[in-house]
Every structure is written in structure tokens, then in C-alpha cells.
CSV table of N, CA and C in Angstrom, one decimal:
chain,number,residue,atom,x,y,z
A,30,UNK,N,231.6,236.5,25.4
A,30,UNK,CA,231.2,237.1,26.6
A,30,UNK,C,229.7,237.0,26.9
A,31,UNK,N,228.9,237.0,25.9
A,31,UNK,CA,227.5,236.9,26.1
A,31,UNK,C,227.2,235.6,26.8
A,32,UNK,N,228.0,234.6,26.6
A,32,UNK,CA,227.8,233.2,27.2
A,32,UNK,C,228.0,233.3,28.7
A,33,UNK,N,228.8,234.2,29.2
A,33,UNK,CA,229.1,234.3,30.6
A,33,UNK,C,227.8,234.4,31.4
A,34,UNK,N,226.9,235.2,30.9
A,34,UNK,CA,225.7,235.4,31.7
A,34,UNK,C,224.8,234.2,31.8
A,35,UNK,N,225.1,233.2,30.9
A,35,UNK,CA,224.3,232.0,30.9
A,35,UNK,C,224.8,230.9,31.9
A,36,UNK,N,225.9,231.2,32.5
A,36,UNK,CA,226.5,230.2,33.5
A,36,UNK,C,226.7,230.9,34.8
A,37,UNK,N,226.4,230.1,35.9
A,37,UNK,CA,226.5,230.7,37.2
A,37,UNK,C,227.3,229.8,38.2
A,38,UNK,N,227.8,230.4,39.2
A,38,UNK,CA,228.4,229.7,40.3
A,38,UNK,C,227.5,229.7,41.5
A,39,UNK,N,227.4,228.6,42.2
A,39,UNK,CA,226.7,228.7,43.5
A,39,UNK,C,227.6,229.4,44.5
A,40,UNK,N,227.1,229.7,45.6
A,40,UNK,CA,227.9,230.3,46.7
A,40,UNK,C,229.0,229.4,47.1
A,41,UNK,N,228.7,228.1,47.1
A,41,UNK,CA,229.8,227.1,47.5
A,41,UNK,C,230.8,227.0,46.4
A,42,UNK,N,230.5,227.0,45.1
A,42,UNK,CA,231.4,227.0,44.1
A,42,UNK,C,232.3,228.3,44.1
A,43,UNK,N,231.7,229.4,44.3
A,43,UNK,CA,232.4,230.7,44.4
A,43,UNK,C,233.4,230.7,45.5
A,44,UNK,N,233.0,230.1,46.7
A,44,UNK,CA,233.9,230.0,47.8
A,44,UNK,C,235.1,229.1,47.5
A,45,UNK,N,234.8,228.0,46.8
A,45,UNK,CA,235.8,227.1,46.4
A,45,UNK,C,236.8,227.8,45.4
A,46,UNK,N,236.2,228.5,44.5
A,46,UNK,CA,237.0,229.3,43.5
A,46,UNK,C,238.0,230.3,44.2
A,47,UNK,N,237.4,231.0,45.2
A,47,UNK,CA,238.2,232.0,45.9
A,47,UNK,C,239.3,231.3,46.7
A,48,UNK,N,239.0,230.2,47.4
A,48,UNK,CA,240.0,229.5,48.1
A,48,UNK,C,241.1,229.0,47.3
A,49,UNK,N,240.8,228.5,46.1
A,49,UNK,CA,241.8,228.0,45.2
A,49,UNK,C,242.6,229.1,44.6
A,50,UNK,N,242.0,230.3,44.4
A,50,UNK,CA,242.8,231.4,43.9
A,50,UNK,C,243.8,231.9,44.9
A,51,UNK,N,243.4,231.7,46.2
A,51,UNK,CA,244.4,232.1,47.3
A,51,UNK,C,245.5,231.0,47.4
A,52,UNK,N,245.2,229.8,47.2
A,52,UNK,CA,246.2,228.7,47.2
A,52,UNK,C,247.1,228.8,46.1
A,53,UNK,N,246.6,229.2,44.9
A,53,UNK,CA,247.4,229.3,43.7
A,53,UNK,C,248.7,230.1,43.9
A,54,UNK,N,248.6,231.2,44.6
A,54,UNK,CA,249.7,232.1,44.9
A,54,UNK,C,250.9,231.4,45.6
A,55,UNK,N,250.6,230.4,46.3
A,55,UNK,CA,251.6,229.8,47.1
A,55,UNK,C,252.0,228.3,46.7
A,56,UNK,N,251.5,227.9,45.5
A,56,UNK,CA,251.8,226.6,45.0
A,56,UNK,C,253.3,226.5,44.6
A,57,UNK,N,253.9,225.3,44.8
A,57,UNK,CA,255.3,225.2,44.3
A,57,UNK,C,255.3,225.4,42.7
A,58,UNK,N,256.4,225.8,42.2
A,58,UNK,CA,256.5,226.1,40.8
A,58,UNK,C,256.1,225.0,39.9
A,59,UNK,N,256.5,223.8,40.3
A,59,UNK,CA,256.2,222.6,39.5
A,59,UNK,C,254.6,222.3,39.4
A,60,UNK,N,253.9,222.6,40.5
A,60,UNK,CA,252.5,222.4,40.5
A,60,UNK,C,251.8,223.6,39.8
A,61,UNK,N,252.3,224.8,40.0
A,61,UNK,CA,251.7,226.0,39.3
A,61,UNK,C,251.8,225.9,37.8
A,62,UNK,N,252.9,225.2,37.3
A,62,UNK,CA,253.1,225.1,35.9
A,62,UNK,C,252.0,224.2,35.2
A,63,UNK,N,251.3,223.4,36.0
A,63,UNK,CA,250.3,222.5,35.5
A,63,UNK,C,248.9,223.1,35.5
A,64,UNK,N,248.8,224.3,36.0
A,64,UNK,CA,247.5,225.0,36.1
A,64,UNK,C,247.6,226.3,35.3
A,65,UNK,N,246.5,226.7,34.7
A,65,UNK,CA,246.5,228.0,33.9
A,65,UNK,C,246.9,229.1,34.8
A,66,UNK,N,247.5,230.1,34.2
A,66,UNK,CA,248.0,231.3,34.9
A,66,UNK,C,246.9,232.2,35.5
A,67,UNK,N,247.1,232.7,36.7
A,67,UNK,CA,246.2,233.6,37.3
A,67,UNK,C,247.1,234.8,37.8
A,68,UNK,N,246.9,236.0,37.3
A,68,UNK,CA,247.7,237.2,37.5
A,68,UNK,C,247.2,238.1,38.7
A,69,UNK,N,246.3,237.6,39.4
A,69,UNK,CA,245.7,238.5,40.5
A,69,UNK,C,246.3,238.1,41.8
A,70,UNK,N,246.5,239.2,42.6
A,70,UNK,CA,247.1,239.1,43.9
A,70,UNK,C,246.1,238.9,45.0
A,71,UNK,N,246.5,238.6,46.2
A,71,UNK,CA,245.6,238.5,47.4
A,71,UNK,C,244.8,239.7,47.6
A,72,UNK,N,245.4,240.9,47.3
A,72,UNK,CA,244.7,242.2,47.5
A,72,UNK,C,243.5,242.2,46.5
A,73,UNK,N,243.8,241.8,45.3
A,73,UNK,CA,242.7,241.8,44.3
A,73,UNK,C,241.6,240.8,44.7
A,74,UNK,N,242.0,239.7,45.2
A,74,UNK,CA,241.0,238.6,45.6
A,74,UNK,C,240.2,239.2,46.7
A,75,UNK,N,240.8,239.9,47.7
A,75,UNK,CA,240.0,240.5,48.8
A,75,UNK,C,239.0,241.4,48.3
A,76,UNK,N,239.3,242.2,47.3
A,76,UNK,CA,238.4,243.2,46.7
A,76,UNK,C,237.2,242.4,46.0
A,77,UNK,N,237.6,241.3,45.3
A,77,UNK,CA,236.5,240.5,44.6
A,77,UNK,C,235.5,240.0,45.6
A,78,UNK,N,236.1,239.5,46.7
A,78,UNK,CA,235.2,238.9,47.8
A,78,UNK,C,234.3,240.0,48.4
A,79,UNK,N,234.9,241.1,48.7
A,79,UNK,CA,234.1,242.2,49.3
A,79,UNK,C,233.0,242.6,48.3
A,80,UNK,N,233.3,242.7,47.1
A,80,UNK,CA,232.3,243.2,46.1
A,80,UNK,C,231.3,242.1,45.8
A,81,UNK,N,231.7,240.8,46.0
A,81,UNK,CA,230.7,239.7,45.8
A,81,UNK,C,229.5,240.0,46.7
A,82,UNK,N,229.8,240.5,47.9
A,82,UNK,CA,228.7,240.8,48.9
A,82,UNK,C,228.1,242.2,48.7
A,83,UNK,N,228.9,243.2,48.3
A,83,UNK,CA,228.5,244.6,48.5
A,83,UNK,C,228.3,245.4,47.2
A,84,UNK,N,228.9,244.9,46.1
A,84,UNK,CA,228.8,245.7,44.9
A,84,UNK,C,227.3,245.8,44.4
A,85,UNK,N,226.9,247.0,44.1
A,85,UNK,CA,225.5,247.2,43.7
A,85,UNK,C,225.2,246.6,42.3
A,86,UNK,N,226.2,246.6,41.4
A,86,UNK,CA,225.9,246.1,40.1
A,86,UNK,C,226.3,244.6,39.8
A,87,UNK,N,227.3,244.1,40.5
A,87,UNK,CA,227.8,242.8,40.1
A,87,UNK,C,227.9,241.8,41.3
A,88,UNK,N,227.1,242.0,42.3
A,88,UNK,CA,227.2,241.1,43.5
A,88,UNK,C,226.3,239.9,43.2
A,89,UNK,N,226.3,239.0,44.2
A,89,UNK,CA,225.6,237.8,44.1
A,89,UNK,C,224.1,238.1,44.1
A,90,UNK,N,223.3,237.1,43.8
A,90,UNK,CA,221.8,237.3,43.9
A,90,UNK,C,221.4,236.9,45.3
A,91,UNK,N,220.1,236.9,45.5
A,91,UNK,CA,219.5,236.6,46.8
A,91,UNK,C,219.8,235.2,47.3
A,92,UNK,N,220.0,234.2,46.4
A,92,UNK,CA,220.3,232.8,46.7
A,92,UNK,C,221.8,232.6,46.9
A,93,UNK,N,222.6,233.6,46.6
A,93,UNK,CA,224.1,233.5,46.7
A,93,UNK,C,224.8,233.1,45.4
A,94,UNK,N,224.0,232.9,44.4
A,94,UNK,CA,224.6,232.6,43.1
A,94,UNK,C,225.1,233.8,42.4
A,95,UNK,N,226.1,233.6,41.5
A,95,UNK,CA,226.6,234.7,40.7
A,95,UNK,C,226.9,234.2,39.3
A,96,UNK,N,226.5,234.9,38.3
A,96,UNK,CA,226.8,234.5,37.0
A,96,UNK,C,228.2,234.9,36.6
A,97,UNK,N,228.7,234.3,35.6
A,97,UNK,CA,230.1,234.5,35.2
A,97,UNK,C,230.3,235.9,34.6
A,98,UNK,N,229.3,236.5,34.1
A,98,UNK,CA,229.5,237.9,33.6
A,98,UNK,C,229.8,238.8,34.8
A,99,UNK,N,229.1,238.6,35.9
A,99,UNK,CA,229.4,239.3,37.1
A,99,UNK,C,230.7,239.0,37.7
A,100,UNK,N,231.1,237.7,37.7
A,100,UNK,CA,232.4,237.3,38.2
A,100,UNK,C,233.5,238.0,37.4
A,101,UNK,N,233.4,238.0,36.0
A,101,UNK,CA,234.3,238.7,35.2
A,101,UNK,C,234.4,240.2,35.5
A,102,UNK,N,233.3,240.8,35.8
A,102,UNK,CA,233.3,242.2,36.1
A,102,UNK,C,233.9,242.4,37.5
A,103,UNK,N,233.7,241.5,38.4
A,103,UNK,CA,234.4,241.7,39.7
A,103,UNK,C,235.9,241.6,39.6
A,104,UNK,N,236.4,240.7,38.7
A,104,UNK,CA,237.8,240.7,38.5
A,104,UNK,C,238.3,241.9,37.8
A,105,UNK,N,237.6,242.4,36.8
A,105,UNK,CA,238.1,243.6,36.1
A,105,UNK,C,238.0,244.9,37.0
A,106,UNK,N,237.0,244.9,37.8
A,106,UNK,CA,236.8,246.0,38.8
A,106,UNK,C,237.9,246.0,39.8
A,107,UNK,N,238.3,244.8,40.3
A,107,UNK,CA,239.4,244.7,41.2
A,107,UNK,C,240.7,245.1,40.6
A,108,UNK,N,240.8,244.9,39.3
A,108,UNK,CA,242.0,245.2,38.6
A,108,UNK,C,242.3,246.7,38.4
A,109,UNK,N,241.2,247.5,38.6
A,109,UNK,CA,241.4,249.0,38.5
A,109,UNK,C,242.4,249.5,39.5
A,110,UNK,N,242.7,248.8,40.5
A,110,UNK,CA,243.7,249.3,41.4
A,110,UNK,C,245.2,248.9,41.0
A,111,UNK,N,245.3,248.3,39.9
A,111,UNK,CA,246.6,247.8,39.4
A,111,UNK,C,247.4,249.0,38.8
A,112,UNK,N,248.7,248.9,38.8
A,112,UNK,CA,249.6,249.8,38.1
A,112,UNK,C,249.3,249.6,36.6
A,113,UNK,N,249.6,250.7,35.9
A,113,UNK,CA,249.3,250.7,34.4
A,113,UNK,C,250.1,249.6,33.7
A,114,UNK,N,251.3,249.2,34.2
A,114,UNK,CA,252.1,248.3,33.5
A,114,UNK,C,251.6,246.8,33.6
A,115,UNK,N,250.6,246.6,34.5
A,115,UNK,CA,250.1,245.3,34.6
A,115,UNK,C,248.6,245.2,34.3
A,116,UNK,N,248.0,246.4,34.1
A,116,UNK,CA,246.5,246.5,33.9
A,116,UNK,C,246.0,245.7,32.7
A,117,UNK,N,246.6,245.9,31.6
A,117,UNK,CA,246.1,245.2,30.4
A,117,UNK,C,246.3,243.7,30.5
A,118,UNK,N,247.4,243.3,31.0
A,118,UNK,CA,247.7,241.8,31.1
A,118,UNK,C,246.7,241.2,32.1
A,119,UNK,N,246.3,241.9,33.1
A,119,UNK,CA,245.4,241.4,34.1
A,119,UNK,C,244.0,241.4,33.5
A,120,UNK,N,243.6,242.4,32.7
A,120,UNK,CA,242.3,242.3,32.1
A,120,UNK,C,242.2,241.2,31.1
A,121,UNK,N,243.2,240.9,30.4
A,121,UNK,CA,243.2,239.7,29.5
A,121,UNK,C,243.1,238.5,30.3
A,122,UNK,N,243.9,238.4,31.4
A,122,UNK,CA,243.8,237.2,32.3
A,122,UNK,C,242.4,237.1,32.9
A,123,UNK,N,241.8,238.1,33.2
A,123,UNK,CA,240.4,238.0,33.8
A,123,UNK,C,239.5,237.4,32.8
A,124,UNK,N,239.6,237.8,31.5
A,124,UNK,CA,238.8,237.2,30.5
A,124,UNK,C,239.1,235.7,30.3
A,125,UNK,N,240.4,235.4,30.2
A,125,UNK,CA,240.8,234.0,30.0
A,125,UNK,C,240.4,233.1,31.2
A,126,UNK,N,240.6,233.7,32.4
A,126,UNK,CA,240.2,232.9,33.6
A,126,UNK,C,238.7,232.7,33.6
A,127,UNK,N,237.9,233.7,33.4
A,127,UNK,CA,236.4,233.5,33.4
A,127,UNK,C,236.0,232.5,32.3
A,128,UNK,N,236.6,232.6,31.1
A,128,UNK,CA,236.3,231.7,30.0
A,128,UNK,C,236.7,230.3,30.4
A,129,UNK,N,237.8,230.1,31.1
A,129,UNK,CA,238.2,228.8,31.5
A,129,UNK,C,237.3,228.2,32.6
A,130,UNK,N,236.8,229.1,33.5
A,130,UNK,CA,235.9,228.6,34.5
A,130,UNK,C,234.5,228.2,33.8
A,131,UNK,N,234.1,228.9,32.8
A,131,UNK,CA,232.9,228.6,32.1
A,131,UNK,C,233.1,227.2,31.5
A,132,UNK,N,234.2,226.9,30.8
A,132,UNK,CA,234.5,225.6,30.2
A,132,UNK,C,234.5,224.5,31.3
A,133,UNK,N,235.1,224.8,32.5
A,133,UNK,CA,235.1,223.9,33.6
A,133,UNK,C,233.7,223.5,34.0
A,134,UNK,N,232.8,224.5,34.0
A,134,UNK,CA,231.4,224.2,34.5
A,134,UNK,C,230.7,223.3,33.5
A,135,UNK,N,231.1,223.4,32.2
A,135,UNK,CA,230.4,222.5,31.2
A,135,UNK,C,231.2,221.2,31.0
A,136,UNK,N,232.3,221.0,31.8
A,136,UNK,CA,232.9,219.7,31.8
A,136,UNK,C,234.2,219.6,31.0
A,137,UNK,N,234.8,220.7,30.6
A,137,UNK,CA,236.1,220.5,29.9
A,137,UNK,C,237.0,221.7,30.2
A,138,UNK,N,238.2,221.6,29.8
A,138,UNK,CA,239.1,222.7,30.0
A,138,UNK,C,240.1,222.4,31.1
A,139,UNK,N,241.1,223.3,31.3
A,139,UNK,CA,242.2,223.2,32.2
A,139,UNK,C,241.9,223.8,33.5
A,140,UNK,N,240.8,224.4,33.7
A,140,UNK,CA,240.5,225.2,34.9
A,140,UNK,C,239.7,224.4,36.0
A,141,UNK,N,239.6,223.2,35.8
A,141,UNK,CA,238.9,222.3,36.8
A,141,UNK,C,239.5,222.4,38.2
A,142,UNK,N,240.8,222.6,38.2
A,142,UNK,CA,241.5,222.7,39.5
A,142,UNK,C,240.9,223.8,40.4
A,143,UNK,N,240.5,224.9,39.8
A,143,UNK,CA,239.9,226.0,40.6
A,143,UNK,C,238.5,225.7,41.2
A,144,UNK,N,237.9,224.7,40.7
A,144,UNK,CA,236.5,224.4,41.2
A,144,UNK,C,236.5,223.0,41.9
A,145,UNK,N,237.6,222.3,41.9
A,145,UNK,CA,237.5,221.0,42.5
A,145,UNK,C,237.8,221.0,44.0
């Protein structure tokens, strides 16, 4: 997790990531099977986007960049509105997702689809 703070997304990359997370929900099953799982709903994604601009602790910086530690926290913060039966699974998925995005930024991993 310490490594998350060392990697950042530009505003364009963050916008690409958000767009792909929205597309993910509607992919055909055969396409979705080729991409790592994302357990967050459109409602969660809306909260993440809102907090990207407005959250006092984990929002973007003045240039629009956001480090992956803050991205991870935006995901876990959005997850707080989940029912208890999905809360833990989504928190684990937030970590796996952010870790996968970090690997994609350094050029490997299965999460490239979310940034392409």
C-alpha cells in the first residue's frame, strides 16, 4: 500500500479509468470474463467522481493528478454505503483493483483495459 502513494493518475487517465469502470458494468459476459473483476456499481462510481473533486482528504491536486493511495481511499470511502454482506468483498476488490492499476501504470498486469 505504501507504493500507491508513489504512483499517480493524470486527470485524463482518471477520466479514462472512470469511463471504463462505467463500461465494465454493461460488457457482454464473454468480454467481462477477460477483464479482472470490479465489484463497484454506478452509484459507487458517482461517489468516487464527486469525491475526486470535493473530498477534503483524498481529492485531486491542483494539477488534476491523483495518487493511487487517494484513489484507493476514494473507492473504500464510496464502499461505506454498501450493505454489510458486500462490504468486505468490495474493500478487498478496491485493494486488488488499485494494485492492478498500479501494475498497469508500470507496464504489466491485467488491468490495462481500464486505462487504454
